[in-house]
Amino acid sequence: MACPAIRSVFAVTASSTVARVYLLVVFGLLVWAGIDAYAVDHADSSFAAVFPMLATLPLSLLAIIVPDSAVLYLVVIVIAALGNAVLLAHFGRPRKGQANDLRNRRVAS
């Protein structure tokens, strides 16, 4: 069973719209890279696998130290995307006292 602290972190991440959109974009990039790698014939190499890595920087720099394997690349990208989503959810939520700040402002006429 998962630790309650880990469960609460992922609950905050799942409730954040910014984190969900980020994970959706990374998933889309991974699907695109997979289709490009396995379904499209290239005369030379393709840079499609670079874009998911760029989208998950700085945590995806772990891919530099893992051996050259498609499965390990995918694992590193998924872990980096989840880590970045947690950070986006944490820093994207309003601080105490700011939750209703935008709702209470009135446009000056």
mmCIF file of C-alpha atoms in Angstrom:
data_model
loop_
_atom_site.group_PDB
_atom_site.id
_atom_site.type_symbol
_atom_site.label_atom_id
_atom_site.label_comp_id
_atom_site.label_asym_id
_atom_site.label_seq_id
_atom_site.Cartn_x
_atom_site.Cartn_y
_atom_site.Cartn_z
ATOM 1 C CA MET A 1 0.000 0.000 0.000
ATOM 2 C CA ALA A 2 1.230 3.470 -0.850
ATOM 3 C CA CYS A 3 2.399 5.893 1.774
ATOM 4 C CA PRO A 4 -0.230 8.557 2.640
ATOM 5 C CA ALA A 5 2.270 11.314 1.869
ATOM 6 C CA ILE A 6 2.848 9.967 -1.645
ATOM 7 C CA ARG A 7 -0.872 9.524 -2.149
ATOM 8 C CA SER A 8 -1.529 13.149 -1.117
ATOM 9 C CA VAL A 9 1.167 14.445 -3.476
ATOM 10 C CA PHE A 10 -0.384 12.617 -6.414
ATOM 11 C CA ALA A 11 -3.866 13.763 -5.364
ATOM 12 C CA VAL A 12 -2.725 17.393 -5.525
ATOM 13 C CA THR A 13 -1.071 16.714 -8.873
ATOM 14 C CA ALA A 14 -4.175 15.062 -10.298
ATOM 15 C CA SER A 15 -6.336 17.989 -9.195
ATOM 16 C CA SER A 16 -4.127 20.558 -10.948
ATOM 17 C CA THR A 17 -5.223 21.525 -14.444
ATOM 18 C CA VAL A 18 -1.744 22.755 -15.355
ATOM 19 C CA ALA A 19 -0.158 19.440 -14.349
ATOM 20 C CA ARG A 20 -2.766 17.425 -16.240
ATOM 21 C CA VAL A 21 -2.287 19.464 -19.424
ATOM 22 C CA TYR A 22 1.494 19.090 -19.090
ATOM 23 C CA LEU A 23 1.191 15.313 -18.727
ATOM 24 C CA LEU A 24 -1.134 15.208 -21.736
ATOM 25 C CA VAL A 25 1.395 17.134 -23.853
ATOM 26 C CA VAL A 26 4.236 14.822 -22.790
ATOM 27 C CA PHE A 27 2.077 11.772 -23.531
ATOM 28 C CA GLY A 28 1.297 13.189 -26.969
ATOM 29 C CA LEU A 29 4.994 13.744 -27.644
ATOM 30 C CA LEU A 30 5.765 10.170 -26.574
ATOM 31 C CA VAL A 31 3.061 8.792 -28.871
ATOM 32 C CA TRP A 32 4.373 10.899 -31.740
ATOM 33 C CA ALA A 33 7.954 9.731 -31.112
ATOM 34 C CA GLY A 34 6.798 6.100 -30.933
ATOM 35 C CA ILE A 35 4.867 6.348 -34.189
ATOM 36 C CA ASP A 36 7.798 8.061 -35.838
ATOM 37 C CA ALA A 37 10.248 5.427 -34.610
ATOM 38 C CA TYR A 38 8.242 2.333 -35.490
ATOM 39 C CA ALA A 39 5.860 3.242 -38.306
ATOM 40 C CA VAL A 40 7.797 5.711 -40.468
ATOM 41 C CA ASP A 41 10.747 4.641 -42.596
ATOM 42 C CA HIS A 42 13.697 7.014 -42.422
ATOM 43 C CA ALA A 43 16.797 7.007 -44.559
ATOM 44 C CA ASP A 44 18.671 8.324 -41.549
ATOM 45 C CA SER A 45 17.953 9.071 -37.885
ATOM 46 C CA SER A 46 14.998 11.048 -36.624
ATOM 47 C CA PHE A 47 14.992 13.626 -33.854
ATOM 48 C CA ALA A 48 11.480 12.740 -32.678
ATOM 49 C CA ALA A 49 12.723 11.165 -29.435
ATOM 50 C CA VAL A 50 14.479 14.395 -28.484
ATOM 51 C CA PHE A 51 11.250 16.376 -28.036
ATOM 52 C CA PRO A 52 9.852 14.364 -25.085
ATOM 53 C CA MET A 53 13.253 14.733 -23.439
ATOM 54 C CA LEU A 54 13.233 18.485 -23.997
ATOM 55 C CA ALA A 55 9.695 18.740 -22.612
ATOM 56 C CA THR A 56 10.707 16.978 -19.393
ATOM 57 C CA LEU A 57 13.965 18.810 -18.677
ATOM 58 C CA PRO A 58 15.716 19.090 -16.196
ATOM 59 C CA LEU A 59 14.672 15.760 -14.676
ATOM 60 C CA SER A 60 15.084 13.921 -17.975
ATOM 61 C CA LEU A 61 18.834 14.481 -17.814
ATOM 62 C CA LEU A 62 18.823 11.161 -15.958
ATOM 63 C CA ALA A 63 18.590 9.564 -19.404
ATOM 64 C CA ILE A 64 22.243 10.427 -19.898
ATOM 65 C CA ILE A 65 23.360 7.969 -17.214
ATOM 66 C CA VAL A 66 21.089 5.026 -18.107
ATOM 67 C CA PRO A 67 22.170 2.450 -20.709
ATOM 68 C CA ASP A 68 20.975 2.777 -24.280
ATOM 69 C CA SER A 69 17.553 1.114 -24.193
ATOM 70 C CA ALA A 70 14.123 2.169 -25.416
ATOM 71 C CA VAL A 71 12.430 0.828 -22.278
ATOM 72 C CA LEU A 72 14.779 2.691 -19.925
ATOM 73 C CA TYR A 73 14.364 5.855 -22.014
ATOM 74 C CA LEU A 74 10.597 5.561 -21.635
ATOM 75 C CA VAL A 75 10.875 4.932 -17.877
ATOM 76 C CA VAL A 76 13.110 7.986 -17.409
ATOM 77 C CA ILE A 77 10.777 10.212 -19.446
ATOM 78 C CA VAL A 78 7.712 9.033 -17.504
ATOM 79 C CA ILE A 79 9.432 9.567 -14.136
ATOM 80 C CA ALA A 80 10.677 12.992 -15.228
ATOM 81 C CA ALA A 81 7.205 13.977 -16.476
ATOM 82 C CA LEU A 82 5.584 12.913 -13.210
ATOM 83 C CA GLY A 83 8.210 14.784 -11.212
ATOM 84 C CA ASN A 84 7.742 17.936 -13.261
ATOM 85 C CA ALA A 85 3.955 17.619 -12.966
ATOM 86 C CA VAL A 86 4.270 17.452 -9.179
ATOM 87 C CA LEU A 87 6.382 20.612 -9.233
ATOM 88 C CA LEU A 88 3.935 22.371 -11.570
ATOM 89 C CA ALA A 89 1.018 21.423 -9.326
ATOM 90 C CA HIS A 90 2.843 22.582 -6.204
ATOM 91 C CA PHE A 91 4.003 25.925 -7.575
ATOM 92 C CA GLY A 92 0.896 26.497 -9.674
ATOM 93 C CA ARG A 93 -1.610 26.428 -6.843
ATOM 94 C CA PRO A 94 -2.516 29.690 -5.143
ATOM 95 C CA ARG A 95 -0.891 30.548 -1.855
ATOM 96 C CA LYS A 96 -2.918 31.206 1.278
ATOM 97 C CA GLY A 97 -4.764 34.470 0.942
ATOM 98 C CA GLN A 98 -4.563 34.477 -2.850
ATOM 99 C CA ALA A 99 -7.263 31.910 -3.584
ATOM 100 C CA ASN A 100 -10.006 34.474 -4.081
ATOM 101 C CA ASP A 101 -7.783 37.402 -4.964
ATOM 102 C CA LEU A 102 -8.547 37.316 -8.696
ATOM 103 C CA ARG A 103 -12.268 36.816 -8.120
ATOM 104 C CA ASN A 104 -12.488 39.812 -5.809
ATOM 105 C CA ARG A 105 -10.714 42.262 -8.095
ATOM 106 C CA ARG A 106 -12.823 44.614 -10.104
ATOM 107 C CA VAL A 107 -11.806 46.145 -13.359
ATOM 108 C CA ALA A 108 -11.181 49.855 -12.928
ATOM 109 C CA SER A 109 -13.387 51.924 -15.200
#
